[in-house]
Coordinates of C-alpha atoms in Angstrom, one line a residue:
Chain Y
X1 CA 0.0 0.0 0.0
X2 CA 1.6 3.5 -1.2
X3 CA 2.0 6.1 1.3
X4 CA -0.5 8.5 2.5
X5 CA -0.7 11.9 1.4
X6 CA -4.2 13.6 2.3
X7 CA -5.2 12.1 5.8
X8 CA -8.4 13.9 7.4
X9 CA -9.7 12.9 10.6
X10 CA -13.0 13.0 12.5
X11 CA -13.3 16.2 10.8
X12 CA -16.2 18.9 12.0
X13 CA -16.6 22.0 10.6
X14 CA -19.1 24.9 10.2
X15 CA -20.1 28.2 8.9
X16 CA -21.6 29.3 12.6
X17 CA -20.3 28.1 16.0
X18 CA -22.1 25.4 17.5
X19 CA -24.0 24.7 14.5
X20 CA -21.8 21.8 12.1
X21 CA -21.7 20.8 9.1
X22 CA -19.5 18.5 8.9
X23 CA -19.8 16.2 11.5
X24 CA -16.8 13.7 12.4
X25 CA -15.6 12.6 9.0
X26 CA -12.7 10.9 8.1
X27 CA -10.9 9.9 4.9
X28 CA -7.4 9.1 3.4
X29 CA -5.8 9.6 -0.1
X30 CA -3.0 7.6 -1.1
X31 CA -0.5 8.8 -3.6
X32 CA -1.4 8.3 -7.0
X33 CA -4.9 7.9 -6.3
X34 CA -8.5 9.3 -7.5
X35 CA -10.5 9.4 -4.5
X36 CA -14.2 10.3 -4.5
X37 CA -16.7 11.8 -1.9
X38 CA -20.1 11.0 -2.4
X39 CA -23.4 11.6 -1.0
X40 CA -26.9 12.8 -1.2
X41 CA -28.3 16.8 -1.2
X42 CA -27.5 18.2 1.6
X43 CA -24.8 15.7 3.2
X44 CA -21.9 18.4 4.0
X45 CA -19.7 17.1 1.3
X46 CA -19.1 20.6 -0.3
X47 CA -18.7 22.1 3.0
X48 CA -16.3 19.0 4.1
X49 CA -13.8 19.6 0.7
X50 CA -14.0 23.2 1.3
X51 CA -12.8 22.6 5.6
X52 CA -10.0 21.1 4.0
X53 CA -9.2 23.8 1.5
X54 CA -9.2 26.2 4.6
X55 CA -12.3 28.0 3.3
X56 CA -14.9 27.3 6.1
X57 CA -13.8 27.5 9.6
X58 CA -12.7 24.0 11.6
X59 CA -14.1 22.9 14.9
X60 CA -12.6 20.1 15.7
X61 CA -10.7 17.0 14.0
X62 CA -7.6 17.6 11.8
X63 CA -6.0 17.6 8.5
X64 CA -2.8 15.7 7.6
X65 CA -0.9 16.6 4.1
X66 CA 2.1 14.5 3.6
X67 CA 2.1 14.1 6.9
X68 CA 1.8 18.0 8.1
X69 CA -0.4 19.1 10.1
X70 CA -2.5 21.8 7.8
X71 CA -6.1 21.7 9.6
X72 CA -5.7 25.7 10.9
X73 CA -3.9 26.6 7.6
X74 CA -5.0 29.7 6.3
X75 CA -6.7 29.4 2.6
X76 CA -3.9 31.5 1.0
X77 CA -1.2 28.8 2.2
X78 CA -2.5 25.9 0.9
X79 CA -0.9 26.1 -2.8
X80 CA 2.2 26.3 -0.7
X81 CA 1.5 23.5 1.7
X82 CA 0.7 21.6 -1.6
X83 CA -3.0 21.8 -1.9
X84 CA -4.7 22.9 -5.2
X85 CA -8.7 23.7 -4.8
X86 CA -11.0 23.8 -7.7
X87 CA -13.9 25.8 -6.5
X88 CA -17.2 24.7 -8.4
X89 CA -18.1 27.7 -9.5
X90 CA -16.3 31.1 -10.3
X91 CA -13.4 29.1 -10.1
X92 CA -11.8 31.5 -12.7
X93 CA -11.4 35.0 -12.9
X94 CA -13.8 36.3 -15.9
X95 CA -12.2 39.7 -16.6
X96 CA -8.7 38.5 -17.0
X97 CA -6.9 36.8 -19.6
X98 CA -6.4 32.9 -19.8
X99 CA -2.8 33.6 -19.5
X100 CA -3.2 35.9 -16.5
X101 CA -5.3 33.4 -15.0
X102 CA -3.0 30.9 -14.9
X103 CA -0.2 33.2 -14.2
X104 CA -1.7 35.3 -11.3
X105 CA -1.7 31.5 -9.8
X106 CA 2.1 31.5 -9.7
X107 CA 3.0 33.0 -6.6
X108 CA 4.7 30.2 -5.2
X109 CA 6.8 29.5 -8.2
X110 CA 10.7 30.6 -8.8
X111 CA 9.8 33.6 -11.4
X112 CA 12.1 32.2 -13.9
X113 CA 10.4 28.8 -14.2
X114 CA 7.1 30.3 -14.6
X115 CA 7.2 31.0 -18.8
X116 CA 8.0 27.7 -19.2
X117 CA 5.4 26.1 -16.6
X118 CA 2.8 28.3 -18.2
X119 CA 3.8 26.7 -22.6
X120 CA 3.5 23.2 -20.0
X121 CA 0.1 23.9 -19.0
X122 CA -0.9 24.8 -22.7
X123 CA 0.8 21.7 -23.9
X124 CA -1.6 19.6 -21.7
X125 CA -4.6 22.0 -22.4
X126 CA -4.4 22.3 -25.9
X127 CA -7.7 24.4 -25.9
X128 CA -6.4 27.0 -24.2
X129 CA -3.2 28.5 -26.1
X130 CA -5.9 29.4 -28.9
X131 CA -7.4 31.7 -26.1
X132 CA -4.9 32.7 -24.2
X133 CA -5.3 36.5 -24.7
X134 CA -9.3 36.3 -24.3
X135 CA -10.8 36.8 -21.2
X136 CA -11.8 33.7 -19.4
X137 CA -15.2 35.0 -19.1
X138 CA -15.9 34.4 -22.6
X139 CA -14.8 30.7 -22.5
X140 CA -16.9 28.1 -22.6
X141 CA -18.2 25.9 -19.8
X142 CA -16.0 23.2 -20.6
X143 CA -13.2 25.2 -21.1
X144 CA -13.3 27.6 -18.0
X145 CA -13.4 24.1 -16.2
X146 CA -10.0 23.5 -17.6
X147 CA -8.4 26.5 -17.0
X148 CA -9.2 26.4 -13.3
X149 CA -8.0 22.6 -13.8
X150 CA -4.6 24.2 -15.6
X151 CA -4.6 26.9 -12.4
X152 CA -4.7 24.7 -10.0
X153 CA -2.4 22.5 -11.2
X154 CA 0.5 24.7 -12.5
X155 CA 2.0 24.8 -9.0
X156 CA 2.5 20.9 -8.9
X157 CA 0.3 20.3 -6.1
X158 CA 0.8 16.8 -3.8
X159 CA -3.1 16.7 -4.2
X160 CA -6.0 18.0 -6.5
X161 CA -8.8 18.7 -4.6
X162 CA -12.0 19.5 -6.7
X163 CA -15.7 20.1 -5.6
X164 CA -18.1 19.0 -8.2
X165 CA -16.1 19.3 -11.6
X166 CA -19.1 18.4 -13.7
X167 CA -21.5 20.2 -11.9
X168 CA -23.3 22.9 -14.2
X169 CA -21.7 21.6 -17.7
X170 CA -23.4 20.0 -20.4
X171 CA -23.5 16.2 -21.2
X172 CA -21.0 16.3 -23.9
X173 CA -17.9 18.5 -21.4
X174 CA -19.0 16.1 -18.4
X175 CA -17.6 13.3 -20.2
X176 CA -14.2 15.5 -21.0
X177 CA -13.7 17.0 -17.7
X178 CA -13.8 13.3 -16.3
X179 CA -11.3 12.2 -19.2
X180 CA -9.2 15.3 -18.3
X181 CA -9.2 14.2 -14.4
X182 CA -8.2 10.6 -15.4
X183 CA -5.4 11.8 -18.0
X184 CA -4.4 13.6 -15.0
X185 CA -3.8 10.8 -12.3
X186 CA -1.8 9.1 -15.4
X187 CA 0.5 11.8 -15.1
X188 CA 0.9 11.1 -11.1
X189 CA -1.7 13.9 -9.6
X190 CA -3.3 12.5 -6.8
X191 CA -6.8 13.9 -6.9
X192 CA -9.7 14.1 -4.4
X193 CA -13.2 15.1 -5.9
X194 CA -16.8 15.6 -4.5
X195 CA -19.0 14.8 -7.0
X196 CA -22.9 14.9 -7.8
X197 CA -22.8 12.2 -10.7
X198 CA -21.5 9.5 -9.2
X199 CA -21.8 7.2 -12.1
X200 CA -18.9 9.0 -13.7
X201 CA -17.2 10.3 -11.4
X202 CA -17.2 6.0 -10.0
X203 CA -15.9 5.1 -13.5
X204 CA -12.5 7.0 -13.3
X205 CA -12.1 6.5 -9.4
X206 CA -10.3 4.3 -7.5
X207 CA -11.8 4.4 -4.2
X208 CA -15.2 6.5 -3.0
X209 CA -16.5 7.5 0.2
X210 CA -20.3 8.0 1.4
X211 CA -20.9 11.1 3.3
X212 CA -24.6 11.2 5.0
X213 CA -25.2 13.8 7.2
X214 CA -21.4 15.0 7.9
X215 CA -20.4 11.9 8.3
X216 CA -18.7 9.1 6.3
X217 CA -20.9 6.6 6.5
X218 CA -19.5 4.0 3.6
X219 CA -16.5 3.2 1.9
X220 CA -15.2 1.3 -1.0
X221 CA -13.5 0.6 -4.1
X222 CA -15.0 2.8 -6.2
X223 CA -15.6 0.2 -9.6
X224 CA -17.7 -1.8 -7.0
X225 CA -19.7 1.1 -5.2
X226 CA -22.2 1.3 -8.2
X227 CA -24.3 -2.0 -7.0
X228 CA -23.4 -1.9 -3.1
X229 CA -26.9 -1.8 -1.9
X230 CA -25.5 -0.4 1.4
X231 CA -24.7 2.8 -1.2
X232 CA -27.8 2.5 -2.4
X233 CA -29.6 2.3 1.5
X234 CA -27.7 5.3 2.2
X235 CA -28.8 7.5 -0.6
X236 CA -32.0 6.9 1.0
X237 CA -33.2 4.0 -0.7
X238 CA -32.6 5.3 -4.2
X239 CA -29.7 4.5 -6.4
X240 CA -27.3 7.1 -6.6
X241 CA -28.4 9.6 -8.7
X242 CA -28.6 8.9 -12.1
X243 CA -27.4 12.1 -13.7
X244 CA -26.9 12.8 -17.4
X245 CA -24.6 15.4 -16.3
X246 CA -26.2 18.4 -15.7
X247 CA -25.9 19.9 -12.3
X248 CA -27.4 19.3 -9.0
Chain W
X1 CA -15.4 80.7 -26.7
X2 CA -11.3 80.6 -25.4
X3 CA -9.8 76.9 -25.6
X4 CA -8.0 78.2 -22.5
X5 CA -10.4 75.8 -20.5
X6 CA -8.4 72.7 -22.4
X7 CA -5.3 73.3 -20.5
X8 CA -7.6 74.1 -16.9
X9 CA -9.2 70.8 -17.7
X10 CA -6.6 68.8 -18.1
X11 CA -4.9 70.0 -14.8
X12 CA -8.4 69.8 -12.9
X13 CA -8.7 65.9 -14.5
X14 CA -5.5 65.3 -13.7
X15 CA -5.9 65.9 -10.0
X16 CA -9.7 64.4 -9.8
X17 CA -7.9 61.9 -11.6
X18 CA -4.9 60.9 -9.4
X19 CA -7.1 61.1 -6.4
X20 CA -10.0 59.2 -8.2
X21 CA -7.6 55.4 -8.8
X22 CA -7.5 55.4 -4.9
X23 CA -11.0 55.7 -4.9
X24 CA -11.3 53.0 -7.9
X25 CA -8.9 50.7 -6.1
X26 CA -10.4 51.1 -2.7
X27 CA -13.9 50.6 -3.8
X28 CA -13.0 47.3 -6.0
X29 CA -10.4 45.7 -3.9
X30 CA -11.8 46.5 -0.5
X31 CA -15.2 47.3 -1.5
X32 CA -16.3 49.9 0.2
X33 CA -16.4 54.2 -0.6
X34 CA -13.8 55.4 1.2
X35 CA -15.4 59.3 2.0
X36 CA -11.6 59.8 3.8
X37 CA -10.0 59.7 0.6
X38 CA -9.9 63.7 0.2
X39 CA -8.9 64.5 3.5
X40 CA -5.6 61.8 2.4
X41 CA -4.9 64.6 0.1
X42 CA -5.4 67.2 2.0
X43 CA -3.2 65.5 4.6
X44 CA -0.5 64.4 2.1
X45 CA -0.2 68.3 0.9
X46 CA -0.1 69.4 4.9
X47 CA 2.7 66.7 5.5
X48 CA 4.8 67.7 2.1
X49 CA 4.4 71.5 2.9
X50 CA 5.7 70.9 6.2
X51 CA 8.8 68.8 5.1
X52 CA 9.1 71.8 2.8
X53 CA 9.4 74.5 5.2
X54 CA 11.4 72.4 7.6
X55 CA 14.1 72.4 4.6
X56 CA 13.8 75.8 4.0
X57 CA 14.4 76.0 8.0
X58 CA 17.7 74.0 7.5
X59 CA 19.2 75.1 4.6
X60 CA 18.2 78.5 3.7
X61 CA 16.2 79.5 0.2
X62 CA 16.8 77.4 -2.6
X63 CA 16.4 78.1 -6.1
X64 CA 13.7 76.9 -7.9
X65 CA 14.4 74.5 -10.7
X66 CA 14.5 76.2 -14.1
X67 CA 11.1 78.0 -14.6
X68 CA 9.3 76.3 -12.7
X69 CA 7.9 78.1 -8.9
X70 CA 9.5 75.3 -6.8
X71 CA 12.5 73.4 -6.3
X72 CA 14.2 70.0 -5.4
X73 CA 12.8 70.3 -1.8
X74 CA 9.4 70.5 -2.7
X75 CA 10.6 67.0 -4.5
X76 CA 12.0 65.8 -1.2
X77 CA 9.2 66.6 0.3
X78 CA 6.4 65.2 -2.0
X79 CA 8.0 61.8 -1.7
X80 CA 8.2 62.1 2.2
X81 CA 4.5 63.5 2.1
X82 CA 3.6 60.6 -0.2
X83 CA 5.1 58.2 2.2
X84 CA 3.9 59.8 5.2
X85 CA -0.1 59.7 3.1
X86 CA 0.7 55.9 2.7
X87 CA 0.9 54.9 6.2
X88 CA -1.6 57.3 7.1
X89 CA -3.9 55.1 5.2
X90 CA -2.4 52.0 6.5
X91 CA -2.7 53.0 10.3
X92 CA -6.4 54.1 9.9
X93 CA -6.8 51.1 8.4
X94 CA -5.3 49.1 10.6
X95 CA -7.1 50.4 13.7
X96 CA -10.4 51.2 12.2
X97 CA -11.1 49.6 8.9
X98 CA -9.5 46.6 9.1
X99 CA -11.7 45.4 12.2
X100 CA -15.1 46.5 10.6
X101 CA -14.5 45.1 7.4
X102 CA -14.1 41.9 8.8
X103 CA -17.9 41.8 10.0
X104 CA -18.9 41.7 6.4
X105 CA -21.1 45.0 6.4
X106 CA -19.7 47.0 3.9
X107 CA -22.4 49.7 5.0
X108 CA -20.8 50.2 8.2
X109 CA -17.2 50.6 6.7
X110 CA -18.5 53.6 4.7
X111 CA -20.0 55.3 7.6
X112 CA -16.9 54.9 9.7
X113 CA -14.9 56.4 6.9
X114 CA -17.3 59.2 6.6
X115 CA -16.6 59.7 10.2
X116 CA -12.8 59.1 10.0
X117 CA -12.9 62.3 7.2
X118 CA -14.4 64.3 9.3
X119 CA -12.0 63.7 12.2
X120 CA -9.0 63.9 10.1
X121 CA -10.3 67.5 8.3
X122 CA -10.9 68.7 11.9
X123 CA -7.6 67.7 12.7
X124 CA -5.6 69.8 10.3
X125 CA -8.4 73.0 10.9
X126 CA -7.6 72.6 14.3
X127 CA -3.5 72.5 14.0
X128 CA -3.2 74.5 10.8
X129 CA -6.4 76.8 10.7
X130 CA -8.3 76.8 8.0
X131 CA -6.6 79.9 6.4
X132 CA -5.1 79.0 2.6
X133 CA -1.6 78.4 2.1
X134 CA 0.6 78.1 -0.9
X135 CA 3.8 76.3 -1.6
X136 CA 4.9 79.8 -2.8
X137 CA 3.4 83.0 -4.3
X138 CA 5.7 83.6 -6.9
X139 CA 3.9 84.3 -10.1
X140 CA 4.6 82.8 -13.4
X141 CA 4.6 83.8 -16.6
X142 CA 2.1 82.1 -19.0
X143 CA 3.4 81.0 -21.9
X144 CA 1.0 81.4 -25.1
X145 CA 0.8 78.2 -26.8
X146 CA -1.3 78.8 -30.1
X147 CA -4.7 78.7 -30.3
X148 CA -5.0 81.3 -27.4
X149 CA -4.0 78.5 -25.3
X150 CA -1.5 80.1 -22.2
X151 CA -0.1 77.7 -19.9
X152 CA 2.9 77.7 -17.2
X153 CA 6.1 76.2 -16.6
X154 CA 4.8 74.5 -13.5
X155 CA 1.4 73.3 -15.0
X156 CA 3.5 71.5 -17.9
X157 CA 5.6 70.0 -15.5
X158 CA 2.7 69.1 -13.6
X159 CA 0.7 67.2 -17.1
X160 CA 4.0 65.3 -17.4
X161 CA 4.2 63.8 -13.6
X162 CA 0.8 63.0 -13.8
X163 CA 1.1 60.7 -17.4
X164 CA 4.6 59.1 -15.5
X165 CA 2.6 58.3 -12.4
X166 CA -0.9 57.2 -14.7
X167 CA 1.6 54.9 -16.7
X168 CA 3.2 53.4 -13.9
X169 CA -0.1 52.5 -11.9
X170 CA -1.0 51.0 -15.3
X171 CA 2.0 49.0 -15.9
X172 CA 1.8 47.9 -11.9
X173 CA -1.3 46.6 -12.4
X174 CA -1.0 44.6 -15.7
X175 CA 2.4 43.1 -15.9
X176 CA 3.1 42.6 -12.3
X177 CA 2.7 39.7 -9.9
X178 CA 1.2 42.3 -7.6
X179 CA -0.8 44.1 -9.9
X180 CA -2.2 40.6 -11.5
X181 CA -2.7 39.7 -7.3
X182 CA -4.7 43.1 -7.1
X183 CA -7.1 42.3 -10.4
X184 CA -7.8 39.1 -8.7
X185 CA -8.8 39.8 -5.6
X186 CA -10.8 42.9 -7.0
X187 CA -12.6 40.1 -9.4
X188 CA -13.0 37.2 -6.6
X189 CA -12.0 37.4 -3.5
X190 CA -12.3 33.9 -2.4
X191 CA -11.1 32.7 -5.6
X192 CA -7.8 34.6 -5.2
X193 CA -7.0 33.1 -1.7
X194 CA -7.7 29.9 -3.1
X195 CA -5.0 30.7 -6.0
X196 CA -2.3 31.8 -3.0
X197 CA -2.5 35.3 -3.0
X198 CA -2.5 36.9 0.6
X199 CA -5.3 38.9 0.7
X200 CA -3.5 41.0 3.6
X201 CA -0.4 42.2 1.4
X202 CA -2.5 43.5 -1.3
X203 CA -4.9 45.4 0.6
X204 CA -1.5 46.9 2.1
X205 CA -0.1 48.2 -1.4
X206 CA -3.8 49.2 -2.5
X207 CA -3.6 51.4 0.9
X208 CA 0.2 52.8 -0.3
X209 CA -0.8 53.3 -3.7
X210 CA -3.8 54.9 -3.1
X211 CA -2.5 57.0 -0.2
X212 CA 0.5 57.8 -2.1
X213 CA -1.2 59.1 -5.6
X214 CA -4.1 60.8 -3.4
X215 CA -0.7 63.2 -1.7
X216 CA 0.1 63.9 -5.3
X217 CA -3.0 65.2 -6.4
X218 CA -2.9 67.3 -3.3
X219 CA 0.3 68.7 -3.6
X220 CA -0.8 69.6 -7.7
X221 CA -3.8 71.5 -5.9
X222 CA -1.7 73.3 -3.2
X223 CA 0.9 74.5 -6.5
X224 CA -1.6 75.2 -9.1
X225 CA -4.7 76.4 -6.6
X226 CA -4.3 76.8 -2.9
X227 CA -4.0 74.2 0.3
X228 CA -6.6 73.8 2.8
X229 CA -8.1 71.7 5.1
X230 CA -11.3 71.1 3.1
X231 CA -9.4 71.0 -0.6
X232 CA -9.6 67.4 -0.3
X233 CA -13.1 67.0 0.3
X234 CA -14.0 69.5 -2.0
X235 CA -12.5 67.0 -4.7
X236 CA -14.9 64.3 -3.2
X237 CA -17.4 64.2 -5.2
X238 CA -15.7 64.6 -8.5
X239 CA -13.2 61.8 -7.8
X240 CA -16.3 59.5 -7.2
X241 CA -17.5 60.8 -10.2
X242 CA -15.0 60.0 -12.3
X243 CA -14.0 56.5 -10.4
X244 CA -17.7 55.4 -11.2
X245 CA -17.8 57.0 -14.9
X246 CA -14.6 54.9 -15.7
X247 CA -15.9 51.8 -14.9
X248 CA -15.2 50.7 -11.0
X249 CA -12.0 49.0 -10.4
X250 CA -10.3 50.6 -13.9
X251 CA -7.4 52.7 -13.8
X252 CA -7.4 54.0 -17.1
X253 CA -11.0 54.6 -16.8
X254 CA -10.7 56.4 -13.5
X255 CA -8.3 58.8 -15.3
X256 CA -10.3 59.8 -18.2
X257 CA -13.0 59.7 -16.5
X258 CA -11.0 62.8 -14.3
X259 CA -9.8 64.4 -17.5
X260 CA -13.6 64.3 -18.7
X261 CA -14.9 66.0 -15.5
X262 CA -12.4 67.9 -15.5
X263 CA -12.6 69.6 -19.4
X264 CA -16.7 69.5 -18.7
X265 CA -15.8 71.2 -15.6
X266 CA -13.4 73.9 -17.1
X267 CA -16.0 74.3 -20.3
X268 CA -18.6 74.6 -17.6
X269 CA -17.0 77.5 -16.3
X270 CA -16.6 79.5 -19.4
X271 CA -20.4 78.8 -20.5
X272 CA -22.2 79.0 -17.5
X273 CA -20.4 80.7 -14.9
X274 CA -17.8 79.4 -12.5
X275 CA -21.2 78.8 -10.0
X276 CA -22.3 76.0 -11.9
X277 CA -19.2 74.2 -12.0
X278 CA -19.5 72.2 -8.8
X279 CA -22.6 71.1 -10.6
X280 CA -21.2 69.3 -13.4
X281 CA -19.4 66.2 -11.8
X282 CA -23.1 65.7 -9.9
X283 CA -24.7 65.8 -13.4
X284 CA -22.1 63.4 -15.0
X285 CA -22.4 61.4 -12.1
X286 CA -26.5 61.1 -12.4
X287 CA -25.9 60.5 -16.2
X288 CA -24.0 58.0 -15.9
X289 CA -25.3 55.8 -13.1
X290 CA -28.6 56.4 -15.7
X291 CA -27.3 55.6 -18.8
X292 CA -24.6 53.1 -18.5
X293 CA -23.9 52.3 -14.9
X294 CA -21.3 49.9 -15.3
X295 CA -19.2 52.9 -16.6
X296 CA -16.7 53.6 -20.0
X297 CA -14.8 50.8 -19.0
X298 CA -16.7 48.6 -16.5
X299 CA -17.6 45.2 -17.5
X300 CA -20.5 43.5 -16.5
X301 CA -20.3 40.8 -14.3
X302 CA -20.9 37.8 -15.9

């Protein structure tokens, strides 16, 4: 078994004191690995990635990356501490240039390296070096989803962290945002996702969590997760939702 | 009609100008309307007039630099005056809106800053009396231009700091780290912490460099007009003017919106009568907020 890189434990969290969110949940990602959260409306699991990215305040558990302790991290550390978040929406910033997008993100990088990070990013995002003087605002679903993708990942983060990549987008970008994020753990990106559609999202992971109520309430390998009838139970006696992609 | 009011305009827009990217940055970086803005100025031109006389106390009269009404220690001084204006706005921020920006209401920081302007405009009645002062009262020569155009040594010199100063604000915020840091957090805040970019540091440069181009504009008004306690508040209401007909968050908007108030200002003058003119950046303002509120160079947000 590879080494641990993202270890969260008995996590709670909450907008408002007193009142969580998340409510004691644990999970582990292991180098190399596509890990997803799922989880009916409602279960905390946007709130739970976000805890970790530092965006919504921590009450009690912790956060292990690469075995540092990074559970009272502020948000604007994280790319440093090795953590990449891909917000689900406005996860770019619309009046700026592709290129500015993804260099504004750079903060952490030797200046000198940064040209040739940025020509790497376009290499693996073809799409983008068309549109690199537009303003991402104009770009399509699809494509905005990649350049946050591109952003996040241009500072060779231990672990890609993404809350519902698919949410919002039409059928036909679902499908390539979840052939980008499998392209991408080929490369060696760990990646941790939250996702709605969990019959895709299944398909390209390697292990998945249940989250009910704050809580992780199931795990699994994620291939076999589909037709666990404890998965099923959990979603409260539905299958898990059968999405053709559009958003939540 | 004289096309005198070209070269008033232009020196009017340049100051409402200057003062009016702090007002830009300010409201799209730490969104809020910062009412203390003017009273920066004003305290920016009291700090730099008192460096001045303090080297005129120390080393005797200087000559003034070519033509022009002032010399190298009014220089001195405007860039100890624009430091001095920068940490001005750091401290008020720092023990006043600082704390209620972090509550969320955006309502309340505009209120305290209305209040903070007050205090600070006090201040300097109190210590400097609200008599006018001048950098100096020698008189220059106007020098005809064409077109019945006249203009002055200092009021060139003037024109060309404020293009250096325009440019390099320009060039700050589109080609560096800081600048692109700036954009960012103007465009999403949370997005921009989530990208690495420590939302603390830029609100301190947005603080320096609007504290430090708000002393300029002052010290422009003290050479070319007069310093008092209330010049910078006077200049309120045509900065916001011209920060809102720009396009909120621009800084080339926020300049020519300036230089537009300014020439409608100056034209004003000549048409109507010099009673009307406070009345024009108020009528611009309405149009504007009627007809295209987003401003010249505002983008909607998509």
């Amino acid at each position: 078994m590879s080494e641990t890189v993202l270890d969260v434990h008995n996590l709670e969290a909450g907008y408002e004191p007193g009142v969580p969110i998340v409510r004691g949940a644990s999970i582990t990602v292991r180098k190399g690995e596509i890990v997803v959260v799922l989880g009916p409306n409602g279960a905390g699991k946007s709130s739970f990635i976000k805890a970790i990215a530092g965006l919504v305040p921590i009450t009690g558990g912790s956060v292990f990356l690469d075995g540092q302790d990074i559970t009272t991290a502020p948000a604007h550390t994280m790319v440093r501490l090795g953590l990449a978040f891909v917000p689900q929406t406005e996860n770019i910033f619309p009046l700026m240039s592709v290129e500015d997008n993804l260099r504004v993100a750079c903060g952490i990088l030797e200046r000198r390296d940064i040209p040739a990070r940025i020509e790497e990013m376009y290499a693996a995002f073809p799409d983008l070096v068309r549109q690199r003087r537009t303003a991402a605002g104009n770009l399509s679903g699809g494509q905005r989803q990649m350049l946050a993708v591109a952003r996040a990942l241009i500072v060779h983060p231990k672990v890609l962290v993404l809350d519902e990549p698919s949410a919002g987008l039409s059928p036909k970008f679902v499908s390539a945002v979840f052939e980008m994020l499998a392209g991408i753990r080929k490369s060696g990106v760990t990646i941790l996702l939250v996702e709605q559609n969990a019959k895709a999202a299944l398909a390209i992971g390697d292990r998945a969590y249940v989250l009910v109520e704050g809580k992780d309430r199931h795990e699994g390998v994620a291939s076999e997760l589909w037709n666990d009838p404890v998965v099923a139970e959990l979603y409260l006696g539905q299958r898990p939702q059968r999405q053709q992609g559009g958003a939540a | 009609m004289s096309l005198q009011f070209i070269v008033d305009g232009l020196l009017t827009g340049s100051m409402i100008g200057l003062g009016a990217i702090g007002v830009t940055l300010t409201y799209s970086i730490l969104r809020f309307s910062n009412f203390a803005h003017g009273d920066f100025m004003a305290w920016g031109t009291y700090a730099t007039l008192a460096v001045v006389s303090a080297i005129g106390a120390t080393f005797g009269k200087v000559a003034p630099i070519g033509p022009l009404s002032f010399g190298w220690p009014l220089l001195v001084a405007l860039v100890v005056g624009m430091a001095f204006t920068a940490l001005l706005a750091l401290l008020l921020d720092k023990v006043l809106f600082s704390r209620l920006r972090s509550q969320g209401q955006a309502i309340i920081v505009v209120m305290a800053s209305f209040g903070a302007s007050m205090a600070l405009r006090s201040l300097l009645e109190f210590t400097f009396t609200s008599r006018p002062t001048y950098f100096s009262r020698a008189i220059q020569i106007a020098m005809p231009v064409g077109f019945g155009i006249r203009i002055t040594p200092d009021q060139i010199a003037l024109l060309a700091l404020t293009a250096v100063l325009v440019l390099g604000v320009h060039l700050l915020m589109t080609r560096t780290q800081t600048g692109r840091s700036m954009q960012a957090l103007s465009q999403n805040a949370a997005l921009a912490r989530i990208v690495g970019i420590d939302v603390a540091k830029v609100v301190r440069v947005t603080w320096i460099v609007g504290g430090a181009l708000a002393c300029v504009a002052g010290v422009m008004i003290g050479i070319l007009v007069q310093i008092r306690p209330f010049m910078g508040f006077d200049m309120l209401l045509p900065m916001f003017a011209a920060a809102i007909l720009g396009g909120i968050g621009s800084i080339p908007g926020a300049v020519l919106g300036g230089l537009i108030i300014g020439l409608a200002e100056a034209g004003a003058v000549q048409l109507i009568g010099a009673e009307w003119r406070a009345a024009v950046s108020f009528i611009i303002l309405m149009a504007v907020l009627f007809v295209r509120p987003i401003g010249l160079f505002g983008v909607r947000e998509r």
